[in-house]
mmCIF file of C-alpha atoms and ligand atoms in Angstrom:
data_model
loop_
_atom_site.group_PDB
_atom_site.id
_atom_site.type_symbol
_atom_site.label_atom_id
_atom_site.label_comp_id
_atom_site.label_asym_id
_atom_site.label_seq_id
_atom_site.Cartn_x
_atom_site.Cartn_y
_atom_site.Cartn_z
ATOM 1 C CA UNK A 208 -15.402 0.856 -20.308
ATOM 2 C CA UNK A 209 -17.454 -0.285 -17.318
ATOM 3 C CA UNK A 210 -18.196 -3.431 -19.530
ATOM 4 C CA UNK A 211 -14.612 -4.231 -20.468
ATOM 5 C CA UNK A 212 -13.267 -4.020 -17.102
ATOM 6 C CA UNK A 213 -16.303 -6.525 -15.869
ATOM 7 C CA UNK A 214 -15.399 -8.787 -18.630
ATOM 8 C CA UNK A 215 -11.906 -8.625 -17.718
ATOM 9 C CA UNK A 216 -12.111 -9.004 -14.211
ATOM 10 C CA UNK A 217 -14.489 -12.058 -14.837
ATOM 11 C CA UNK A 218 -12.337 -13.610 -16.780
ATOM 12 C CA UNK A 219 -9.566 -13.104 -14.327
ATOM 13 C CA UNK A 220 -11.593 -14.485 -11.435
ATOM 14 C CA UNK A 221 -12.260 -17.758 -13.490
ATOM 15 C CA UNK A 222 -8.546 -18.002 -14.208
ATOM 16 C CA UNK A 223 -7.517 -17.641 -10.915
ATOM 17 C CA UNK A 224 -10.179 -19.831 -9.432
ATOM 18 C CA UNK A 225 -8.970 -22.658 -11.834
ATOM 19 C CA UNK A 226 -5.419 -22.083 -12.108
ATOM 20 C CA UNK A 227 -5.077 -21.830 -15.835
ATOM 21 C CA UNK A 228 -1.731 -22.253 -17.571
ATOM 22 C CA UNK A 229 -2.613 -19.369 -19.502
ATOM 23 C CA UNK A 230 -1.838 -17.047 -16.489
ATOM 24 C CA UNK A 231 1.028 -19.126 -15.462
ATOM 25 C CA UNK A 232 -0.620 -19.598 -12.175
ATOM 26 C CA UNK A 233 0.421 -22.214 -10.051
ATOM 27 C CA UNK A 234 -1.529 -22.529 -7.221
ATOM 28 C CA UNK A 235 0.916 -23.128 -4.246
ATOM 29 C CA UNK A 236 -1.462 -21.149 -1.632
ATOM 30 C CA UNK A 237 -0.877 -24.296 0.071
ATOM 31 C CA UNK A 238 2.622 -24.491 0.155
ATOM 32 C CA UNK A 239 2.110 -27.136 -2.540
ATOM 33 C CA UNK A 240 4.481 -27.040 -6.096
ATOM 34 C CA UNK A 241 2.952 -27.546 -8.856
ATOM 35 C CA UNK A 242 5.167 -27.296 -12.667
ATOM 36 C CA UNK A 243 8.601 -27.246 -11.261
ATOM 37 C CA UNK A 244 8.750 -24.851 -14.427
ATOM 38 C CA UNK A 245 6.238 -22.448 -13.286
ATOM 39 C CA UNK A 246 6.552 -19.792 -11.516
ATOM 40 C CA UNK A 247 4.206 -18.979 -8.532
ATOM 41 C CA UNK A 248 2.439 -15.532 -9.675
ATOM 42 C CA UNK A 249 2.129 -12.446 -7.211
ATOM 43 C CA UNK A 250 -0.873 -10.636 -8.027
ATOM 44 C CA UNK A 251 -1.758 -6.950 -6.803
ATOM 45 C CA UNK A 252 -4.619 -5.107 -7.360
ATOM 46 C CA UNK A 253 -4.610 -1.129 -7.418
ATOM 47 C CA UNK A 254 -7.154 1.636 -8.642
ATOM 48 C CA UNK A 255 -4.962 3.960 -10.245
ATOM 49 C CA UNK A 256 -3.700 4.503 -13.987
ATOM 50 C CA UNK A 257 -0.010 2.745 -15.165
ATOM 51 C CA UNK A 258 1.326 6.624 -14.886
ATOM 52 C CA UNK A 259 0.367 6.934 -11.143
ATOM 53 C CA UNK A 260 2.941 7.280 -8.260
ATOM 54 C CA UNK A 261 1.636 4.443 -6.102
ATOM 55 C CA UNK A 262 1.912 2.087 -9.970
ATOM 56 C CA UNK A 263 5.465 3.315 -9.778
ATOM 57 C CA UNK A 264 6.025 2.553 -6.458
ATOM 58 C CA UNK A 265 4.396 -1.097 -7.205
ATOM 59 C CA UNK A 266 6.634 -1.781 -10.571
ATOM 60 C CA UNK A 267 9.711 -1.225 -7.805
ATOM 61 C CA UNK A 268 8.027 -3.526 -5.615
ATOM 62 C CA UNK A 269 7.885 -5.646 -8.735
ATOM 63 C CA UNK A 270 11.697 -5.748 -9.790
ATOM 64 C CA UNK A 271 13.157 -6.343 -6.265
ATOM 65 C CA UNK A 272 10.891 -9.378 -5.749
ATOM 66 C CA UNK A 273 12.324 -11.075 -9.341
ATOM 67 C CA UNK A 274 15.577 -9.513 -8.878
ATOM 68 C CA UNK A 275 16.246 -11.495 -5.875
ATOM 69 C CA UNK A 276 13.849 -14.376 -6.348
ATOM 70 C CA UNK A 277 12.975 -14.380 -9.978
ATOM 71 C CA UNK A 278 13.345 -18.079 -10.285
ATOM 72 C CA UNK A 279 10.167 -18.702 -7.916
ATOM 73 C CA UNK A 280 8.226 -15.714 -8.499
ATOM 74 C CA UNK A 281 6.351 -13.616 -10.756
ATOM 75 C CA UNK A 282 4.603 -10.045 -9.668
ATOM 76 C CA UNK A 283 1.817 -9.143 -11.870
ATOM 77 C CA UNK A 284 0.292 -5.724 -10.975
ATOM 78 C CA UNK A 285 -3.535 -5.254 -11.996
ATOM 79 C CA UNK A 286 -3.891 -1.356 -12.089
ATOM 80 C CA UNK A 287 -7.416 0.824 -12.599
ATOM 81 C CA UNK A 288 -9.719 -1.214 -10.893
ATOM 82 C CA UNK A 289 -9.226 -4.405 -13.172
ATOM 83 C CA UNK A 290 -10.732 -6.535 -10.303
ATOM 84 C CA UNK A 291 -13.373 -4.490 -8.995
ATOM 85 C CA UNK A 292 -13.419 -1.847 -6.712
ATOM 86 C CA UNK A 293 -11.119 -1.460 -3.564
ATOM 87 C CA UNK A 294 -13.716 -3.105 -1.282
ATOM 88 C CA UNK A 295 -13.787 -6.042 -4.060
ATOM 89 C CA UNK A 296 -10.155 -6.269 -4.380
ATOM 90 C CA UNK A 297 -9.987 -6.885 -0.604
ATOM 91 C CA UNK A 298 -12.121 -9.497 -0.577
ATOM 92 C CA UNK A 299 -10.193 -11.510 -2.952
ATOM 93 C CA UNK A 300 -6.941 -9.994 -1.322
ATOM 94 C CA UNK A 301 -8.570 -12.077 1.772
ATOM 95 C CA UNK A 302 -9.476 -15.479 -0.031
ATOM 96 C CA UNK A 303 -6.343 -15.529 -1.603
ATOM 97 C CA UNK A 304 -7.383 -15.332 -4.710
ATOM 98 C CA UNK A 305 -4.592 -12.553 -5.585
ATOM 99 C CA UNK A 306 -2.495 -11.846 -3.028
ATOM 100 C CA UNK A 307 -2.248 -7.775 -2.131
ATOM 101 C CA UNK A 308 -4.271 -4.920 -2.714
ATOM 102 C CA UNK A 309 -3.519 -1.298 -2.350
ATOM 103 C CA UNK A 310 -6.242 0.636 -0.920
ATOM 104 C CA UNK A 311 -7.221 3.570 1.205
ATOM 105 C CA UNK A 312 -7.513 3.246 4.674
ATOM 106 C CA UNK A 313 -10.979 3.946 4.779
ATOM 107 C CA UNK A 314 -11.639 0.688 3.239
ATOM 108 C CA UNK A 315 -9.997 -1.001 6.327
ATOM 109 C CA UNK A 316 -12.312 0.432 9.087
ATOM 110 C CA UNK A 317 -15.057 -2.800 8.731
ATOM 111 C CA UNK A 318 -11.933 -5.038 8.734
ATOM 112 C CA UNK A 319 -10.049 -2.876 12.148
ATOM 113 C CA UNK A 320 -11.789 0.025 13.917
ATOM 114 C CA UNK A 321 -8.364 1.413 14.423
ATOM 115 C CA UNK A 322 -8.222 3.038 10.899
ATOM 116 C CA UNK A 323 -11.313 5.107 11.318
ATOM 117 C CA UNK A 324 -8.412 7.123 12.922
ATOM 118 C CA UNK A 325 -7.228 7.946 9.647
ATOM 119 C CA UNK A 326 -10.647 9.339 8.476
ATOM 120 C CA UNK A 327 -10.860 11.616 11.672
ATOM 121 C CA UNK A 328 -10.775 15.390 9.847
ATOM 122 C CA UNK A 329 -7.622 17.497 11.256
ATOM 123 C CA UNK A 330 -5.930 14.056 12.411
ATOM 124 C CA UNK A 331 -2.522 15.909 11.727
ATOM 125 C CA UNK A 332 -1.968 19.278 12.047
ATOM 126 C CA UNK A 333 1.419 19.270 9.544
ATOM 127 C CA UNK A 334 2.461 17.141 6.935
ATOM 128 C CA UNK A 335 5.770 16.884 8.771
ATOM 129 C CA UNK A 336 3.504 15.320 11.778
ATOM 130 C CA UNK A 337 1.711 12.952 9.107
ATOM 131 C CA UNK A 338 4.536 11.833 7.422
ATOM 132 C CA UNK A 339 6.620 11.563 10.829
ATOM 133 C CA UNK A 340 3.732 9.503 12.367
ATOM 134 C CA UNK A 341 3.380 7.108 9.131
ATOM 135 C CA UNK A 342 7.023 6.317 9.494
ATOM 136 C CA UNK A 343 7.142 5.427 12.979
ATOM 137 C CA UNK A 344 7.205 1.952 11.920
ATOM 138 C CA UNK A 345 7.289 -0.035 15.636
ATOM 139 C CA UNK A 346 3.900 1.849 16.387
ATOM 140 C CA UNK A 347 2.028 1.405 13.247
ATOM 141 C CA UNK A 348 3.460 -2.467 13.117
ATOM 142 C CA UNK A 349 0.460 -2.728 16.121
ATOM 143 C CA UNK A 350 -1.923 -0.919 13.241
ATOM 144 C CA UNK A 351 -1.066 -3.358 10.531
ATOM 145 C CA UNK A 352 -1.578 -6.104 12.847
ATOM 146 C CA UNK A 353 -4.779 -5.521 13.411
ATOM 147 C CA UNK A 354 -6.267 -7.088 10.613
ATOM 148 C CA UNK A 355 -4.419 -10.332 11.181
ATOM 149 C CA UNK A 356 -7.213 -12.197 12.254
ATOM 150 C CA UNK A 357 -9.589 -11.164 8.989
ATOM 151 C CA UNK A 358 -6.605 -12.889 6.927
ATOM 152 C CA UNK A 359 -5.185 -9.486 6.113
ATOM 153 C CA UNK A 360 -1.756 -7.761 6.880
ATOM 154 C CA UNK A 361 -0.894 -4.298 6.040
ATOM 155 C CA UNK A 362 2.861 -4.317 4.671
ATOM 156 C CA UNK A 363 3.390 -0.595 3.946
ATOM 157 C CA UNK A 364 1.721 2.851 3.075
ATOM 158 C CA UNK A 365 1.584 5.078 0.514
ATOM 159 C CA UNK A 366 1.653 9.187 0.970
ATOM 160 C CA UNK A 367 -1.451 10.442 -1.564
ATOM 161 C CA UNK A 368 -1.290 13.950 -0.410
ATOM 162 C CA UNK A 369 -3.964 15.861 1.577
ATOM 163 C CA UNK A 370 -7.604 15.542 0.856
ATOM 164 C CA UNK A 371 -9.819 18.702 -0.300
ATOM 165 C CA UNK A 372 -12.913 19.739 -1.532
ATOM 166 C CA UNK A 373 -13.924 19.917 -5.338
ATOM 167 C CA UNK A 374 -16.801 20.867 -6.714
ATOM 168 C CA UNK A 375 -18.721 22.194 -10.152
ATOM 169 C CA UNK A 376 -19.116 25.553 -8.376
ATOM 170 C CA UNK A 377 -16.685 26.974 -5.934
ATOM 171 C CA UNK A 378 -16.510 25.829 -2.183
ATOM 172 C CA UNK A 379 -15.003 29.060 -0.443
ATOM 173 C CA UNK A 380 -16.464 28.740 3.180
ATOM 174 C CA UNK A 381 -17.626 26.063 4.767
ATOM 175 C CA UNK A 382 -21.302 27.340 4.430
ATOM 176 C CA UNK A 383 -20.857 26.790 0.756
ATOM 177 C CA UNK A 384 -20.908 23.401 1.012
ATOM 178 C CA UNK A 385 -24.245 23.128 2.751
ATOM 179 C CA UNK A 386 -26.348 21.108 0.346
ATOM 180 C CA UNK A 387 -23.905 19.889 -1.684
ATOM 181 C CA UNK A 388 -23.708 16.223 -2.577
ATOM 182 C CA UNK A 389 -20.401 15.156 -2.523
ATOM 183 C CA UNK A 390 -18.457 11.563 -3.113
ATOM 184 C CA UNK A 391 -16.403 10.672 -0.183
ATOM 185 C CA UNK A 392 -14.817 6.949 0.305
ATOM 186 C CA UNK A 393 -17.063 3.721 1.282
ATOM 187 C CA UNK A 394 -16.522 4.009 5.326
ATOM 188 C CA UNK A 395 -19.159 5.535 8.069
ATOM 189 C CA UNK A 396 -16.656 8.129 9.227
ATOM 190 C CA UNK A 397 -16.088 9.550 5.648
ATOM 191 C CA UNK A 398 -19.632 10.047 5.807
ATOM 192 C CA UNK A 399 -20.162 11.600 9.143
ATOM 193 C CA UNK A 400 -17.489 14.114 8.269
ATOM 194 C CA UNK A 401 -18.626 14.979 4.835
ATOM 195 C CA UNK A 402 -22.226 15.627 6.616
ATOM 196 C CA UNK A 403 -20.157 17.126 9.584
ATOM 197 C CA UNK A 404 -19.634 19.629 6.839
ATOM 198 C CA UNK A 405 -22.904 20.225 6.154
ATOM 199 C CA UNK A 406 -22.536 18.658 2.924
ATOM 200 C CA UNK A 407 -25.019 15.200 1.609
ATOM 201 C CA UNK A 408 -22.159 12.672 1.847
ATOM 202 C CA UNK A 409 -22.516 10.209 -1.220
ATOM 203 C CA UNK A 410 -20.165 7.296 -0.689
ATOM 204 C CA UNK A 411 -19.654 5.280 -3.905
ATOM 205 C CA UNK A 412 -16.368 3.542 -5.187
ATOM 206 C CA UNK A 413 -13.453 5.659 -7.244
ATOM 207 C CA UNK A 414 -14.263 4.828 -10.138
ATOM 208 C CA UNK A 415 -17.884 5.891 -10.256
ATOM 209 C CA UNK A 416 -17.039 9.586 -9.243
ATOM 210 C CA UNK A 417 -16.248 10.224 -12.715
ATOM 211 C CA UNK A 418 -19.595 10.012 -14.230
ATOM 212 C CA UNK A 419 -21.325 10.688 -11.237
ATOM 213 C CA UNK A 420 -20.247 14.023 -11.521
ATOM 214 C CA UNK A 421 -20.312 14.562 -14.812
ATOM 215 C CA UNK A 422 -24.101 13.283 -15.090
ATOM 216 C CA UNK A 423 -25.113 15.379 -12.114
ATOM 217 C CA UNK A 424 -25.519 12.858 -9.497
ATOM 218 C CA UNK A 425 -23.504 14.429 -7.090
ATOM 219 C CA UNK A 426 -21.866 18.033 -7.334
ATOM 220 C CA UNK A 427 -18.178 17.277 -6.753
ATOM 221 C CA UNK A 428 -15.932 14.800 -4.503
ATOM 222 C CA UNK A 429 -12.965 15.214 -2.469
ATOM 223 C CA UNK A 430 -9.585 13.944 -2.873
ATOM 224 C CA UNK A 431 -5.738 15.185 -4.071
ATOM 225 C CA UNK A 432 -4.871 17.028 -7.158
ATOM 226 C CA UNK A 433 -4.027 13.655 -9.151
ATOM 227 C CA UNK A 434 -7.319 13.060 -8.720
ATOM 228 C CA UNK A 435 -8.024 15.496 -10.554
ATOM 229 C CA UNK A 436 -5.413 14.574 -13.863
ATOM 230 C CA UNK A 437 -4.953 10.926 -13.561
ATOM 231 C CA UNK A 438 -8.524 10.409 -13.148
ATOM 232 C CA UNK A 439 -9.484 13.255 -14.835
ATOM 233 C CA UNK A 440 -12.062 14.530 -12.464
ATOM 234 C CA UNK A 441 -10.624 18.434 -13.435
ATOM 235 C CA UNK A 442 -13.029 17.515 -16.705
ATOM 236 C CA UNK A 443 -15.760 17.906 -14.878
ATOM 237 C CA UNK A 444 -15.156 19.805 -12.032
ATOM 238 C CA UNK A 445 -13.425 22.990 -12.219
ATOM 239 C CA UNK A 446 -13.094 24.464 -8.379
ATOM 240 C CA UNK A 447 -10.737 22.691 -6.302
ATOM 241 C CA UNK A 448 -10.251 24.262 -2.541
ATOM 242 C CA UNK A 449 -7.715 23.270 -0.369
ATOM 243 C CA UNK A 450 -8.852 23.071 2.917
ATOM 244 C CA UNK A 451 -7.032 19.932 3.720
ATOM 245 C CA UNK A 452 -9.387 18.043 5.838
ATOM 246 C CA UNK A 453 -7.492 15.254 5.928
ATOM 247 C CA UNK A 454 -4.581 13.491 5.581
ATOM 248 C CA UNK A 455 -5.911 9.498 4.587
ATOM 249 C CA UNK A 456 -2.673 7.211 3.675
ATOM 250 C CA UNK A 457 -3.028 4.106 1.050
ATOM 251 C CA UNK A 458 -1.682 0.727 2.110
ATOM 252 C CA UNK A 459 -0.740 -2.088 0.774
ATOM 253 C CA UNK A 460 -2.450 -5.125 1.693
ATOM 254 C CA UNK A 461 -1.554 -8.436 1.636
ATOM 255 C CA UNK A 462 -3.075 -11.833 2.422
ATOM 256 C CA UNK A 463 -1.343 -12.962 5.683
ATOM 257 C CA UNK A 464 -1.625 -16.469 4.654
ATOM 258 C CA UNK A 465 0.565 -15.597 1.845
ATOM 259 C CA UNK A 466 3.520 -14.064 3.787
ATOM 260 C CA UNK A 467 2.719 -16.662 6.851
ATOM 261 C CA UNK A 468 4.016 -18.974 4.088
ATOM 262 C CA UNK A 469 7.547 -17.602 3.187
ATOM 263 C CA UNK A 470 10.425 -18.448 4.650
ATOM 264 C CA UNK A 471 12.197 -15.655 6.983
ATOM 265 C CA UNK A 472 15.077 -14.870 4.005
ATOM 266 C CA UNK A 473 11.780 -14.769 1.458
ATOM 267 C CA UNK A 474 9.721 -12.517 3.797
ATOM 268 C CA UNK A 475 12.564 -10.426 4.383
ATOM 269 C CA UNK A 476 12.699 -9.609 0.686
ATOM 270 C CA UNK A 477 9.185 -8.553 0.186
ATOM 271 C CA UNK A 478 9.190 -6.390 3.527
ATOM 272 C CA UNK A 479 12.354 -4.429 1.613
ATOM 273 C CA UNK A 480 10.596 -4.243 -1.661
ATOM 274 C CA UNK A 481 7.437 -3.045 0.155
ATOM 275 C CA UNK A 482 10.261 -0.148 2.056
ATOM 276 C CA UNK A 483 11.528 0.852 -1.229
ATOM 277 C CA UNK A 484 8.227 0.833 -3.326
ATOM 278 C CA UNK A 485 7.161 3.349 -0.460
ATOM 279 C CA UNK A 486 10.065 5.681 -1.007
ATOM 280 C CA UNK A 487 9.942 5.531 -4.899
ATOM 281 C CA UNK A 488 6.557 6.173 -4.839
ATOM 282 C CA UNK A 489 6.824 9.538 -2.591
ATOM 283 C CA UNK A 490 9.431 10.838 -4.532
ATOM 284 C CA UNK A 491 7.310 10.376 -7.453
ATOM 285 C CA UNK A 492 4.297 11.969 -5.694
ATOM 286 C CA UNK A 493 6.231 14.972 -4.992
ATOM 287 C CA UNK A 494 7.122 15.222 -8.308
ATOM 288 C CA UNK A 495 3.674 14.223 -9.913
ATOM 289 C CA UNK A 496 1.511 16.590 -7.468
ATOM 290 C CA UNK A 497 2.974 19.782 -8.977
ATOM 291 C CA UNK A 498 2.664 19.004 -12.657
ATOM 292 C CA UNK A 499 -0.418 17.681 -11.805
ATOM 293 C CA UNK A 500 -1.837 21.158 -10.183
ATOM 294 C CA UNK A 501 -0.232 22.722 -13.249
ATOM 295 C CA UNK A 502 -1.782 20.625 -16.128
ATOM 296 C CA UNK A 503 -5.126 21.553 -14.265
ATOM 297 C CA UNK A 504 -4.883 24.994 -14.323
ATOM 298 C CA UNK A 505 -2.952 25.254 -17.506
ATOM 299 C CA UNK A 506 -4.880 22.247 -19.579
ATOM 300 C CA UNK A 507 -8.008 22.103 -17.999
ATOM 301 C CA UNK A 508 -8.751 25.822 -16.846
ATOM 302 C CA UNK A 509 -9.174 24.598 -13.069
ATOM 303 C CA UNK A 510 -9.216 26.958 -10.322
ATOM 304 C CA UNK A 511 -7.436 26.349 -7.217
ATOM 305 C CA UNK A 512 -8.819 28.473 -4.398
ATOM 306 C CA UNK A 513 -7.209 29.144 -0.976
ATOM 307 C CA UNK A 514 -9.241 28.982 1.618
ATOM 308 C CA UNK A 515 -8.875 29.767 5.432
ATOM 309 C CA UNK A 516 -8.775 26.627 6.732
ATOM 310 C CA UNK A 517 -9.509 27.199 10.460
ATOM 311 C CA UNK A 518 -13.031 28.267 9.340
ATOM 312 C CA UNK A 519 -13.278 25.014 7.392
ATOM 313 C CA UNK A 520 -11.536 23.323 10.748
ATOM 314 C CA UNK A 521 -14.263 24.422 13.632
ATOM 315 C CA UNK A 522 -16.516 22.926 11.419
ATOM 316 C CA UNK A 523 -15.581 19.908 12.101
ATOM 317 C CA UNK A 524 -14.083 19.561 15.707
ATOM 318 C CA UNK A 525 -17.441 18.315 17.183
ATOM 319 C CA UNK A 526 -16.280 15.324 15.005
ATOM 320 C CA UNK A 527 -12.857 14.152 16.457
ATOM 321 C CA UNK A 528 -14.760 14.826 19.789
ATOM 322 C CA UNK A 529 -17.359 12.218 18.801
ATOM 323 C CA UNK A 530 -14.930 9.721 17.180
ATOM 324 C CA UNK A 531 -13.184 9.625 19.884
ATOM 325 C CA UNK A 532 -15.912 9.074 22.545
ATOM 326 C CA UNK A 533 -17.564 6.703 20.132
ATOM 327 C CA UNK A 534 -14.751 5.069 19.372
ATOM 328 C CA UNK A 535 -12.628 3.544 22.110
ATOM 329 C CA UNK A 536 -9.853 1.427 19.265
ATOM 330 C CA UNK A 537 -8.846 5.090 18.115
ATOM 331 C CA UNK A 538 -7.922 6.543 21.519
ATOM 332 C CA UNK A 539 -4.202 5.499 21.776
ATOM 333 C CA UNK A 540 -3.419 6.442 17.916
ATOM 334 C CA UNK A 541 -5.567 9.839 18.602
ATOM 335 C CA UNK A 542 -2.907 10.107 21.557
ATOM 336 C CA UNK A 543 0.012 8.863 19.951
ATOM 337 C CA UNK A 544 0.002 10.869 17.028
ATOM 338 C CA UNK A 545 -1.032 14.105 18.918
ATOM 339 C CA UNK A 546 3.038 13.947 19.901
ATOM 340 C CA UNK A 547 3.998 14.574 16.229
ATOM 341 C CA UNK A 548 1.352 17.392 16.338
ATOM 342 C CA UNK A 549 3.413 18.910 18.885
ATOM 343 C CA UNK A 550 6.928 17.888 18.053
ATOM 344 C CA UNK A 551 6.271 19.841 14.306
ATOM 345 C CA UNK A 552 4.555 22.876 16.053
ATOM 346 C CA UNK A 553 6.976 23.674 18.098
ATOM 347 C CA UNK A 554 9.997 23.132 15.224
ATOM 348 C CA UNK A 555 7.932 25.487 12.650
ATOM 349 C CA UNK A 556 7.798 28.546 15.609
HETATM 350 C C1 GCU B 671 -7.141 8.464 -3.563
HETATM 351 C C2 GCU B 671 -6.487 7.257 -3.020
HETATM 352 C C3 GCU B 671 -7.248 6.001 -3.395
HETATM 353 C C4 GCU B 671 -8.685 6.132 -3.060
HETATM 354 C C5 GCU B 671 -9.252 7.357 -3.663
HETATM 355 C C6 GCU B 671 -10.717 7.515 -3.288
HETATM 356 O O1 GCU B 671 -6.990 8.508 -4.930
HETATM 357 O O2 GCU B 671 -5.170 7.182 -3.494
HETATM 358 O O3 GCU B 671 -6.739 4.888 -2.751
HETATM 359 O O4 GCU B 671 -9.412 5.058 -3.531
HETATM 360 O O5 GCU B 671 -8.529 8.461 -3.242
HETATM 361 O O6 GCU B 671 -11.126 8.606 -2.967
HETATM 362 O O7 GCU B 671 -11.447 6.517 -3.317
#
């Protein structure tokens, strides 16, 4: 599979690189027509399967764009880590070789130091707060902007749950993951917190975590329940706790070139395709995340295990205290969001 997906993504890189009129590509990065027949192609890059929310979401995305400017444009999405991995996709996200990516957060903090916020455990203490916070778009415009001078612009997020523990053997307390290797995301503050935990952080790319666990490399990951179906992690790990150490959004990411080069009634359509890929995308999620924890149990005999949380929370407060200090690009976020924190504690008493 590994092969296939090199071969493919090789193929696609010499494509794009040379414009061939197999693709259809036209290669007006520059402004410049080429084929007054030809379309200019969109192309996005994501990591999950065709039957994932955030694909959903993205084949929205797709239809406004050629609904309302079909005669100039073509959206081709390039799901499961076609291209490479997230941190691969970016890079040809920023060269322009395709022109968005959708990718954790995580993957943005070498690019901004503002989105280690999004990595800090216990960011939010509700959904309500996280979702709340992610939708107050005039603050996290400043967020998005502050990739714009790496030649990258974040356009929207994505809601992918809360992130939890899962492992071959059950993780009930925090002491039981002392020792444990376990996958997190490609970013220094995934790390510290999985070690925070007491736990060998092992940061390697999605799509590895598969085999990785199944061949013993590392004894589980941590992620949401679709991880579990969609990328059929459940297969190989059967314990999934939810103590909800974070709450790490996906974005989509374009290449600021790109949308510096549409004109204002253009633009204006892909911002409202980006809105409404966002909102068909969470109702999907919500829809997805329960079938998803059912098929596991059900299909593939996994067993979901409440834990107390607050243990699993102490654990890790040293760490927001050193982010923080560390850190001085997360401070205002740290503050900012602290008022949904509030806002949503105070409605659920
Ligand atoms: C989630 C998330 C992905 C991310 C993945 C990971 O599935 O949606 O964007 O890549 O976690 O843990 O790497």
């Amino acid at each position: 599979m590994k092969h296939v997906k090199r071969i493919i993504a090789v193929m696609l890189s010499v494509c794009m690189l040379i414009g061939c009129v197999g693709c259809g590509s036209s290669n007006t990065n520059k402004g410049e027509e080429s084929h007054s027949t030809k379309k200019r192609i969109i192309r996005i890059a994501h990591s999950q399967a065709e039957t994932h929310p955030e694909h959903i979401g993205l084949l929205k995305f797709k239809k406004y764009v050629e609904e309302k400017l079909g005669d100039k444009y073509e959206v081709q999405i390039f799901p499961n880590e076609l291209l490479g991995s997230q941190t691969k996709a970016i890079e040809l996200t920023q060269t322009g070789a395709i022109d968005f990516v959708l990718v954790g957060t995580p993957n943005l903090e070498n690019f901004a130091k503002v989105y280690e916020i999004f990595s800090m455990p216990y960011l939010f203490t509700s959904e309500e707060a996280y979702h709340a916070a992610m939708n107050d778009n005039a603050y996290m415009k400043k967020i998005y902007e502050s990739t714009d001078e790496t030649g990258l612009r974040v356009v929207t997020w994505y809601n992918v749950g809360t992130r939890n523990f899962y492992a071959k053997k059950p993780i009930k307390t925090p002491d039981d993951l002392k020792g444990l290797k376990i996958r997190v995301q490609q970013s220094p503050a995934s790390v510290n917190m999985a070690n925070a935990f007491g736990a060998a952080a092992s940061p390697m790319s999605f799509g590895e975590v598969y085999t990785a666990i199944q061949q013993g490399v590392i004894d589980g990951a941590e992620n949401n329940e679709l991880a579990l179906t969609s990328n059929k992690h459940g297969e190989v790990a059967k314990y999934f706790s939810y103590n909800k150490h974070q709450m790490v959004p996906d974005v989509l990411v374009a290449n600021l070139k790109f949308l510096d080069g549409l004109s204002a009634d253009e633009k204006k359509v892909f911002e409202d395709a980006a809105k409404l890929s966002t909102q068909v995308e969470e109702k999907e999620w919500n829809k997805q995340v329960k079938e998803a924890k059912d098929y596991a149990q059900k299909e593939m005999g996994v067993k979901f295990i409440n834990v107390d949380v607050q243990a699993f929370r102490n654990k890790v407060l040293g760490v927001q205290k050193q982010m923080l200090k560390d850190n001085p690009n997360i401070r205002d976020s740290y503050k900012h969001f602290q008022t949904f924190n509030k806002k949503y504690e105070k409605e659920a008493k």
